[in-house]
Amino acid sequence: MTLAATLTLDPAFVVGPVRRRTFGSFVEHLGRCVYTGIHDPDHPTADGDGFREDVVDLTRELGVSTVRYPGGNFVSGYRWEDGVGPREQRPRRLDLAWHSTEPNWVGVDEFVRWCRKTGVEPMMAVNLGTRGVQEALDLLEYCNGTADTALVDLRRSHGSEQPHDIRIWCLGNEMDGPWQLGHKTAAEYGRLVAETARAMRMMDPNLELVACGSSSSDMPTFGEWERVVLTEAYEHVDYVSAHAYYCEQDGDLGSFLASAVDMDRFIQAVTATADAVRAVGRHRKRIHLSFDEWNVWYMHRATSKPPSGDDWPVAPVLLEDRYNVADAVVVGNLLIALLRHTDRVHAASLAQLVNVIAPIMTEPGGRSWRQTTFHPFALTSRYAVGDVLRTAVQTPTYETSRYGEVALLDAAATHDAATGDVTVLAVNRSQDDELGLTVDLQRFDDLEVVEALTLAHADHSWSATADDATSVLPRPNESARMSAAGVRIELPPVSWSVLRLCRVTPA
Ligand code: AHR
């Protein structure tokens, strides 16, 4: 059966600009993300620092803007000093977060060099688990300092003559989580984050600082955590973070496909809380969201279980989820949700980049390939340009056990006022029915379809492997047709699509 849905767009109804930082990702010292992921000195494409050029190329193709580093749970026990200076003198340490051994072959200087080479912006996290204000200040001075001080001289002596000039900093990681080293109450963390931010701004008032929000909306402290932390630290920080991971549970594909409903509610709840603190505190500025961990993650599978006992391996296989077509549809839909909230979500990071719940996979010393989730991310990053438009949607709905009645169609649209180009991103959440989508474009000058791509497959459990990463790719959707009212396109069940429209060029 073909169901019908309508999307009405108007260039005057703008939510806000598409922010490049929406397309951030995350590299943590976890499993094989760093070692044999981005860094693999024995790989045939390795550069002088040991970084894999094939992964650099894929990261560029993915369209990543910022990369958060070095954690994640890892950062809450990390001593950044261990990762600088001559490699042979760097200590091996226990990584308690992931029950691994950290060899410190890569540290802040190498990471920033990798960022420059890849064309991404570093987003640095400081350890507020086992450490505090002084260590955060030392790392900031080491990275960004320009005066002739011991820490700046140290950086220079390590070959980084120019300051790293890192603008955006995360003040700890998931400090609300009892699993976190140095886990704190909201009141304890609120004080620490305010004092750390205040001190860091004494060194550089123009930093952009992120306070930890909740590590998921399921946390018992969700909401109250944000209220208490922001009450303490409102004037000192710019962002509050949000983290969310989704997966198909107990075969409930319908709820899983509606994961963006939860992300919408999460964003609305955090912005409402931040705005309530703003009102009570008579603050002028607004706090924005850094959704700096989001993805599909099957965290209850064996692959997410860290080693135990006397086993403390270097770079074990951990969190290496293989993503199928339905997972990619959800990832595409989560990006739609992030774009929809571009007025309040000013940064986001797909967690993570390589091997660990990642769009890019590698073999140690060998091949690299794109997972299914790579494609909606890369295409959205490439074609979502200009302003995000408000969307008026008419759509059939369906019932889910997790979120109640939800829309079958979810969509976002962008408009580039400079070129007139319009991009529509659309998901059909139906498992059985095709959705005939009409995009009403009557408020726009003449547009024509330049490209329509759809990611779907009769077997949506298909996953890419090193041997076959290309059988299922976004394919041209030949159904897209212009009419007087706009454009009509058929969206297959469990699909993600991008529709690109350009101004008709006069003959
Ligand atoms: O991304 C994997 C882990 O998920 C991160 O280390 C942590 O911050 C979150 O719980």
Coordinates of C-alpha atoms and ligand atoms in Angstrom, one line a residue:
M1 CA 0.0 0.0 0.0
T2 CA 1.2 3.6 -0.6
L3 CA 0.3 6.1 2.1
A4 CA 0.4 9.8 1.6
A5 CA 2.3 12.6 3.4
T6 CA 2.8 16.3 2.8
L7 CA 5.6 18.6 3.7
T8 CA 5.0 22.4 3.3
L9 CA 8.1 24.7 3.2
D10 CA 8.4 28.4 3.2
P11 CA 11.8 30.2 2.8
A12 CA 10.6 32.9 5.3
F13 CA 10.1 30.3 8.1
V14 CA 13.7 29.8 9.4
V15 CA 14.7 27.9 12.5
G16 CA 18.3 29.1 12.3
P17 CA 21.5 28.5 10.4
V18 CA 22.8 25.0 9.7
R19 CA 25.8 24.9 12.1
R20 CA 28.9 23.1 10.9
R21 CA 29.5 21.9 14.4
T22 CA 26.3 19.8 14.2
F23 CA 28.5 17.4 12.1
G24 CA 31.1 16.7 14.8
S25 CA 32.4 13.3 15.9
F26 CA 34.3 11.8 18.7
V27 CA 37.7 10.0 19.1
E28 CA 38.2 8.3 22.5
H29 CA 41.1 6.3 23.8
L30 CA 38.8 3.3 23.8
G31 CA 39.2 -0.1 22.1
R32 CA 40.6 0.4 18.6
C33 CA 39.4 3.9 18.0
V34 CA 42.8 5.5 18.3
Y35 CA 45.2 2.5 18.0
T36 CA 44.7 0.7 14.7
G37 CA 41.8 3.2 14.1
I38 CA 43.2 6.6 13.3
H39 CA 46.8 5.6 14.3
D40 CA 48.5 2.5 12.9
P41 CA 52.2 3.1 12.2
D42 CA 52.6 -0.2 10.4
H43 CA 49.8 0.5 8.0
P44 CA 50.9 1.1 4.4
T45 CA 49.3 4.5 4.3
A46 CA 50.7 5.7 7.7
D47 CA 52.2 9.2 7.7
G48 CA 55.2 10.3 9.8
D49 CA 53.1 10.5 12.9
G50 CA 51.7 7.0 12.3
F51 CA 48.3 8.2 11.2
R52 CA 46.4 6.2 8.6
E53 CA 45.8 8.3 5.4
D54 CA 42.9 6.0 4.4
V55 CA 41.1 7.0 7.6
V56 CA 41.9 10.7 7.1
D57 CA 40.4 10.5 3.6
L58 CA 37.2 8.7 4.9
T59 CA 36.9 11.3 7.8
R60 CA 37.0 14.1 5.2
E61 CA 34.5 12.3 3.0
L62 CA 32.2 11.8 6.1
G63 CA 32.2 15.6 6.3
V64 CA 33.2 15.8 10.0
S65 CA 33.5 19.3 11.4
T66 CA 34.7 18.9 15.1
V67 CA 36.2 15.9 16.9
R68 CA 35.8 15.5 20.6
Y69 CA 38.9 14.0 22.4
P70 CA 40.2 12.1 24.4
G71 CA 37.0 10.8 26.1
G72 CA 34.4 9.8 27.1
N73 CA 34.8 7.8 30.3
F74 CA 38.5 7.5 29.6
V75 CA 39.1 11.2 30.3
S76 CA 38.0 10.9 33.9
G77 CA 41.2 9.1 34.8
Y78 CA 43.5 10.6 32.2
R79 CA 46.8 12.4 32.9
W80 CA 47.4 14.5 29.8
E81 CA 51.1 14.9 30.6
D82 CA 51.6 11.1 30.0
G83 CA 50.8 11.7 26.3
V84 CA 53.3 14.4 25.5
G85 CA 57.1 14.4 24.8
P86 CA 59.3 11.6 23.5
R87 CA 57.2 8.5 22.8
E88 CA 59.8 6.1 24.3
Q89 CA 59.6 7.9 27.6
R90 CA 55.8 7.9 27.9
P91 CA 54.4 5.7 30.7
R92 CA 52.0 2.9 30.2
R93 CA 49.0 3.3 32.5
L94 CA 45.9 1.4 33.5
D95 CA 42.8 2.8 31.9
L96 CA 40.2 1.9 34.6
A97 CA 37.2 3.1 32.5
W98 CA 37.7 0.4 29.8
H99 CA 39.9 -2.1 31.8
S100 CA 42.7 -1.6 29.2
T101 CA 46.4 -0.5 29.1
E102 CA 47.0 2.9 27.7
P103 CA 50.4 3.1 26.0
N104 CA 50.2 6.8 25.4
W105 CA 51.5 6.6 21.9
V106 CA 49.1 9.3 20.9
G107 CA 48.5 12.4 23.0
V108 CA 47.3 16.0 22.6
D109 CA 50.1 17.1 20.2
E110 CA 49.6 14.2 17.8
F111 CA 45.8 14.5 18.0
V112 CA 45.9 18.2 17.1
R113 CA 48.3 17.4 14.2
W114 CA 45.8 14.8 13.0
C115 CA 43.0 17.4 13.3
R116 CA 44.9 19.9 11.2
K117 CA 45.7 17.3 8.6
T118 CA 42.1 16.1 8.4
G119 CA 40.7 19.6 8.4
V120 CA 38.6 19.2 11.6
E121 CA 38.3 21.3 14.7
P122 CA 39.5 19.7 18.0
M123 CA 37.1 19.8 20.9
M124 CA 39.1 19.0 24.0
A125 CA 37.8 17.4 27.2
V126 CA 39.5 17.9 30.6
N127 CA 39.6 15.4 33.5
L128 CA 37.2 16.6 36.3
G129 CA 36.9 13.0 37.6
T130 CA 40.2 12.3 39.3
R131 CA 41.6 15.8 38.7
G132 CA 40.5 19.4 39.0
V133 CA 41.1 23.1 38.4
Q134 CA 44.9 23.1 38.3
E135 CA 45.3 20.2 35.8
A136 CA 42.7 21.8 33.5
L137 CA 44.6 25.1 33.6
D138 CA 47.9 23.3 32.9
L139 CA 46.4 21.6 29.9
L140 CA 44.9 24.8 28.6
E141 CA 48.2 26.7 29.0
Y142 CA 50.1 23.8 27.4
C143 CA 47.8 23.8 24.4
N144 CA 46.9 27.5 23.9
G145 CA 49.6 29.5 25.8
T146 CA 51.7 32.1 24.0
A147 CA 53.7 33.6 26.9
D148 CA 57.2 32.4 27.7
T149 CA 56.2 30.0 30.5
A150 CA 57.4 26.5 31.4
L151 CA 54.4 24.8 30.0
V152 CA 54.5 26.7 26.7
D153 CA 58.3 26.0 26.4
L154 CA 57.5 22.4 27.1
R155 CA 55.0 22.3 24.2
R156 CA 57.5 24.0 21.9
S157 CA 60.2 21.6 22.9
H158 CA 57.8 18.8 21.8
G159 CA 57.7 20.3 18.3
S160 CA 54.4 22.3 18.6
E161 CA 55.8 25.8 18.1
Q162 CA 52.5 27.4 17.4
P163 CA 49.7 27.3 20.0
H164 CA 47.0 24.7 19.3
D165 CA 44.3 27.4 19.8
I166 CA 41.6 25.0 20.9
R167 CA 38.4 27.0 21.2
I168 CA 35.8 24.6 22.6
W169 CA 36.4 22.6 25.9
C170 CA 34.3 20.0 27.7
L171 CA 34.5 20.2 31.4
G172 CA 34.6 16.6 32.4
N173 CA 32.5 13.7 31.0
E174 CA 29.2 12.2 32.2
M175 CA 29.9 13.3 35.8
D176 CA 26.3 12.3 36.7
G177 CA 27.0 8.6 36.0
P178 CA 27.9 6.3 39.0
W179 CA 30.2 4.4 36.5
Q180 CA 32.3 7.5 36.1
L181 CA 35.7 7.8 37.9
G182 CA 35.2 10.7 40.3
H183 CA 31.4 10.7 39.9
K184 CA 29.8 13.6 41.7
T185 CA 26.5 14.9 42.9
A186 CA 25.1 17.8 40.9
A187 CA 25.9 20.2 43.6
E188 CA 29.6 19.0 43.8
Y189 CA 30.0 19.1 40.1
G190 CA 28.2 22.4 39.7
R191 CA 30.8 24.1 42.1
L192 CA 33.7 22.4 40.4
V193 CA 32.6 23.3 36.9
A194 CA 32.0 26.9 37.9
E195 CA 35.4 27.2 39.4
T196 CA 37.2 25.4 36.6
A197 CA 35.4 27.6 34.0
R198 CA 36.1 30.8 35.9
A199 CA 39.8 29.9 36.1
M200 CA 40.1 28.9 32.5
R201 CA 38.5 32.2 31.4
M202 CA 41.1 34.1 33.5
M203 CA 43.6 32.6 30.9
D204 CA 41.3 33.1 27.9
P205 CA 37.9 34.8 28.3
N206 CA 36.8 33.7 24.7
L207 CA 36.8 30.0 25.3
E208 CA 33.6 28.1 24.6
L209 CA 32.9 25.9 27.6
V210 CA 30.6 22.9 27.9
A211 CA 29.2 21.7 31.3
C212 CA 28.2 18.1 31.6
G213 CA 24.5 17.5 31.4
S214 CA 22.9 14.1 31.8
S215 CA 24.4 11.0 30.3
S216 CA 20.9 10.0 29.2
S217 CA 17.4 11.1 29.7
D218 CA 16.8 7.8 31.6
M219 CA 19.1 8.9 34.4
P220 CA 17.2 9.2 37.7
T221 CA 18.7 12.7 38.2
F222 CA 17.8 13.9 34.6
G223 CA 16.4 17.4 34.7
E224 CA 17.4 18.1 38.3
W225 CA 21.0 17.6 37.4
E226 CA 20.8 20.3 34.7
R227 CA 18.9 22.6 37.0
V228 CA 21.4 22.4 39.9
V229 CA 24.6 22.5 37.7
L230 CA 23.4 25.4 35.7
T231 CA 22.1 27.3 38.7
E232 CA 25.7 27.1 40.0
A233 CA 27.6 27.6 36.7
Y234 CA 25.2 29.5 34.4
E235 CA 27.4 32.6 33.8
H236 CA 30.6 30.6 33.5
V237 CA 29.6 28.2 30.7
D238 CA 28.2 28.4 27.2
Y239 CA 26.8 24.9 26.6
V240 CA 25.3 22.0 28.5
S241 CA 25.9 18.6 27.1
A242 CA 23.5 15.8 26.2
H243 CA 24.3 12.2 25.5
A244 CA 21.9 9.6 24.0
Y245 CA 22.3 6.1 22.5
Y246 CA 19.5 4.1 20.9
C247 CA 19.1 0.5 19.8
E248 CA 16.5 -2.0 18.7
Q249 CA 15.4 -3.8 21.8
D250 CA 13.5 -7.1 21.9
G251 CA 12.7 -6.9 18.2
D252 CA 10.7 -3.7 18.7
L253 CA 11.7 -2.1 15.4
G254 CA 8.8 0.3 15.4
S255 CA 10.0 2.0 18.6
F256 CA 13.6 1.9 17.5
L257 CA 12.7 3.7 14.2
A258 CA 11.0 6.4 16.3
S259 CA 14.2 7.1 18.4
A260 CA 14.3 10.7 17.1
V261 CA 11.1 11.3 19.1
D262 CA 13.1 10.7 22.3
M263 CA 15.9 13.0 21.1
D264 CA 13.3 15.8 20.4
R265 CA 11.9 15.4 23.9
F266 CA 15.4 15.3 25.4
I267 CA 16.4 18.5 23.7
Q268 CA 13.1 20.2 24.6
A269 CA 13.5 19.2 28.3
V270 CA 17.1 20.4 28.6
T271 CA 16.4 23.7 26.8
A272 CA 13.3 24.3 29.0
T273 CA 15.4 23.6 32.1
A274 CA 18.2 25.9 31.0
D275 CA 15.7 28.6 30.2
A276 CA 14.0 28.2 33.6
V277 CA 17.4 28.7 35.3
R278 CA 17.9 31.7 33.1
A279 CA 14.6 33.2 34.2
V280 CA 15.2 32.6 37.9
G281 CA 18.7 33.9 37.8
R282 CA 17.8 36.9 35.7
H283 CA 20.5 36.0 33.2
R284 CA 20.7 37.6 29.8
K285 CA 22.5 35.0 27.7
R286 CA 21.1 31.6 26.6
I287 CA 22.7 28.3 27.3
H288 CA 22.9 26.1 24.2
L289 CA 23.2 22.3 23.8
S290 CA 26.3 20.4 22.9
F291 CA 24.8 17.0 21.9
D292 CA 28.3 15.6 22.2
E293 CA 27.5 11.9 22.2
W294 CA 24.8 10.4 20.1
N295 CA 24.4 7.3 18.0
V296 CA 23.0 3.8 17.8
W297 CA 24.8 1.5 20.3
Y298 CA 24.0 -2.1 21.2
M299 CA 25.5 -1.6 24.6
H300 CA 24.2 -4.9 26.0
R301 CA 25.9 -7.0 23.4
A302 CA 29.1 -8.9 24.4
T303 CA 31.2 -6.7 22.2
S304 CA 30.6 -3.8 24.7
K305 CA 31.9 -5.8 27.7
P306 CA 35.3 -4.5 28.8
P307 CA 38.0 -7.1 29.6
S308 CA 38.2 -8.1 33.3
G309 CA 40.5 -9.7 35.9
D310 CA 44.2 -9.7 35.0
D311 CA 43.6 -9.0 31.4
W312 CA 44.5 -5.3 30.6
P313 CA 45.1 -5.3 26.9
V314 CA 46.2 -2.5 24.7
A315 CA 43.4 -1.5 22.2
P316 CA 41.1 -4.5 22.6
V317 CA 38.2 -5.1 20.3
L318 CA 35.4 -3.2 22.1
L319 CA 32.1 -1.7 21.1
E320 CA 32.6 -2.7 17.5
D321 CA 28.9 -2.7 16.5
R322 CA 28.1 -3.7 12.9
Y323 CA 25.3 -1.4 11.7
N324 CA 22.5 -2.5 9.4
V325 CA 20.2 -0.5 7.1
A326 CA 17.6 0.2 9.9
D327 CA 20.4 1.5 12.1
A328 CA 21.5 3.9 9.3
V329 CA 17.9 5.1 8.9
V330 CA 17.8 5.9 12.6
V331 CA 21.1 7.7 12.4
G332 CA 19.8 9.8 9.5
N333 CA 16.7 10.5 11.5
L334 CA 18.6 11.6 14.6
L335 CA 20.5 14.1 12.4
I336 CA 17.1 15.4 11.2
A337 CA 16.2 15.9 14.8
L338 CA 19.5 17.7 15.6
L339 CA 19.0 20.0 12.5
R340 CA 15.4 20.7 13.6
H341 CA 16.7 22.1 16.8
T342 CA 19.5 24.2 15.3
D343 CA 18.3 27.2 17.2
R344 CA 19.4 25.5 20.5
V345 CA 21.7 22.6 19.5
H346 CA 24.9 24.4 18.5
A347 CA 27.3 21.4 18.5
A348 CA 27.0 17.7 18.3
S349 CA 29.3 14.7 18.1
L350 CA 28.5 11.3 16.5
A351 CA 30.0 8.9 18.9
Q352 CA 32.4 7.6 17.7
L353 CA 34.5 8.0 14.6
V354 CA 36.4 4.8 13.9
N355 CA 35.8 1.1 15.0
V356 CA 34.1 2.0 18.3
I357 CA 30.4 2.4 17.5
A358 CA 31.6 4.0 14.3
P359 CA 30.8 4.8 10.7
I360 CA 34.3 3.9 9.7
M361 CA 35.9 0.5 10.3
T362 CA 39.4 -0.7 9.9
E363 CA 41.5 -3.9 10.0
P364 CA 44.8 -3.5 11.8
G365 CA 47.3 -2.9 9.1
G366 CA 44.7 -3.6 6.5
R367 CA 41.4 -2.5 4.8
S368 CA 39.0 0.3 5.9
W369 CA 35.4 0.6 5.0
R370 CA 32.2 2.6 5.4
Q371 CA 29.4 1.2 7.6
T372 CA 25.8 1.8 6.6
T373 CA 25.6 4.7 9.0
F374 CA 28.3 6.5 7.1
H375 CA 26.1 7.5 4.2
P376 CA 23.3 9.5 5.8
F377 CA 25.8 11.4 7.9
A378 CA 28.1 12.2 4.9
L379 CA 25.2 13.2 2.6
T380 CA 23.5 15.4 5.3
S381 CA 26.8 17.1 6.1
R382 CA 27.4 17.7 2.4
Y383 CA 24.0 18.9 1.4
A384 CA 22.4 20.6 4.5
V385 CA 23.5 24.1 3.7
G386 CA 22.2 27.6 4.6
D387 CA 19.2 27.8 7.0
V388 CA 17.1 25.1 8.5
L389 CA 13.4 25.7 7.6
R390 CA 10.5 25.0 9.8
T391 CA 8.5 22.1 8.4
A392 CA 4.7 21.8 8.3
V393 CA 4.1 18.0 8.1
Q394 CA 0.9 16.1 7.4
T395 CA 1.6 12.4 7.9
P396 CA 0.0 9.1 8.9
T397 CA 1.0 7.9 12.3
Y398 CA 1.6 4.5 13.9
E399 CA 1.6 3.2 17.5
T400 CA 4.9 2.4 19.3
S401 CA 5.3 0.7 22.7
R402 CA 8.0 3.2 23.8
Y403 CA 6.7 6.5 22.5
G404 CA 3.0 6.1 21.9
E405 CA 1.6 7.4 18.6
V406 CA 4.3 8.8 16.3
A407 CA 4.6 10.2 12.8
L408 CA 5.5 7.8 9.9
L409 CA 7.3 10.6 8.1
D410 CA 10.0 12.7 9.7
A411 CA 11.8 15.3 7.7
A412 CA 14.0 18.4 7.8
A413 CA 14.7 20.9 5.1
T414 CA 17.4 23.5 4.4
H415 CA 17.5 26.5 2.2
D416 CA 20.6 28.3 0.9
A417 CA 19.5 31.9 0.4
A418 CA 22.6 32.6 -1.6
T419 CA 22.0 29.9 -4.3
G420 CA 18.3 29.2 -3.8
D421 CA 19.1 25.5 -3.3
V422 CA 16.7 23.4 -1.1
T423 CA 17.6 20.1 0.5
V424 CA 14.9 17.8 2.0
L425 CA 15.9 15.0 4.3
A426 CA 13.2 12.4 4.9
V427 CA 12.6 9.2 6.7
N428 CA 9.8 6.7 6.2
R429 CA 9.4 4.8 9.5
S430 CA 6.8 2.4 8.1
Q431 CA 7.9 -1.3 8.1
D432 CA 5.4 -2.2 5.4
D433 CA 4.1 0.7 3.4
E434 CA 5.6 3.0 0.9
L435 CA 5.0 6.7 1.6
G436 CA 4.1 9.1 -1.2
L437 CA 5.6 12.4 -0.1
T438 CA 4.5 15.7 -1.7
V439 CA 6.7 18.6 -0.9
D440 CA 4.8 21.8 -1.3
L441 CA 7.2 24.4 -2.8
Q442 CA 4.8 27.1 -3.9
R443 CA 6.5 29.7 -1.8
F444 CA 9.8 29.2 -3.7
D445 CA 11.0 30.4 -7.1
D446 CA 11.2 27.7 -9.8
L447 CA 13.1 24.7 -8.6
E448 CA 14.1 21.5 -10.3
V449 CA 15.2 18.2 -8.8
V450 CA 18.9 17.7 -9.3
E451 CA 19.3 14.5 -7.3
A452 CA 17.2 12.2 -5.1
L453 CA 19.0 9.4 -3.2
T454 CA 17.3 6.7 -1.0
L455 CA 18.9 4.3 1.4
A456 CA 16.7 1.2 1.8
H457 CA 16.9 -2.5 1.3
A458 CA 14.4 -5.4 1.3
D459 CA 16.5 -6.9 4.0
H460 CA 17.1 -4.0 6.4
S461 CA 19.3 -6.2 8.6
W462 CA 22.0 -6.0 5.8
S463 CA 25.4 -4.8 7.2
A464 CA 28.6 -3.8 5.4
T465 CA 31.8 -5.8 5.8
A466 CA 35.3 -5.4 4.6
D467 CA 34.5 -7.7 1.7
D468 CA 31.2 -6.1 0.8
A469 CA 30.7 -2.5 1.8
T470 CA 28.9 -1.4 -1.4
S471 CA 26.0 -3.8 -2.2
V472 CA 23.6 -1.5 -0.3
L473 CA 24.3 2.2 -0.8
P474 CA 22.0 5.2 -1.2
R475 CA 20.6 4.8 -4.7
P476 CA 19.0 7.3 -7.1
N477 CA 15.3 7.5 -6.4
E478 CA 13.8 7.7 -9.9
S479 CA 10.3 8.4 -8.6
A480 CA 11.0 12.1 -7.8
R481 CA 8.9 14.3 -10.1
M482 CA 8.1 18.1 -10.2
S483 CA 4.6 19.3 -10.5
A484 CA 2.9 22.7 -10.2
A485 CA 2.5 22.2 -6.5
G486 CA 6.0 21.0 -5.8
V487 CA 7.7 17.7 -5.9
R488 CA 6.5 14.1 -5.3
I489 CA 8.7 11.2 -4.3
E490 CA 8.0 7.7 -3.2
L491 CA 9.7 6.7 0.0
P492 CA 10.1 2.9 0.5
P493 CA 9.5 1.3 3.9
V494 CA 12.3 1.8 6.5
S495 CA 14.2 4.3 4.4
W496 CA 16.2 7.5 4.6
S497 CA 16.3 9.9 1.6
V498 CA 17.9 13.1 0.5
L499 CA 16.2 15.2 -2.2
R500 CA 18.2 18.1 -3.7
L501 CA 16.4 20.9 -5.5
C502 CA 18.1 23.8 -7.4
R503 CA 16.8 27.0 -9.0
V504 CA 15.9 26.4 -12.6
T505 CA 18.5 28.1 -14.7
P506 CA 17.0 30.2 -17.5
A507 CA 17.6 28.7 -20.9
Ligands
AHR1 O1 31.0 6.5 23.7 C1 31.2 5.4 24.6 C2 31.0 5.9 26.0 O2 29.7 6.2 26.2 C3 31.7 7.1 26.4 O3 33.0 6.8 26.9 C4 30.9 7.6 27.6 O4 31.0 9.0 27.8 C5 29.5 7.1 27.3 O5 28.9 6.5 28.3

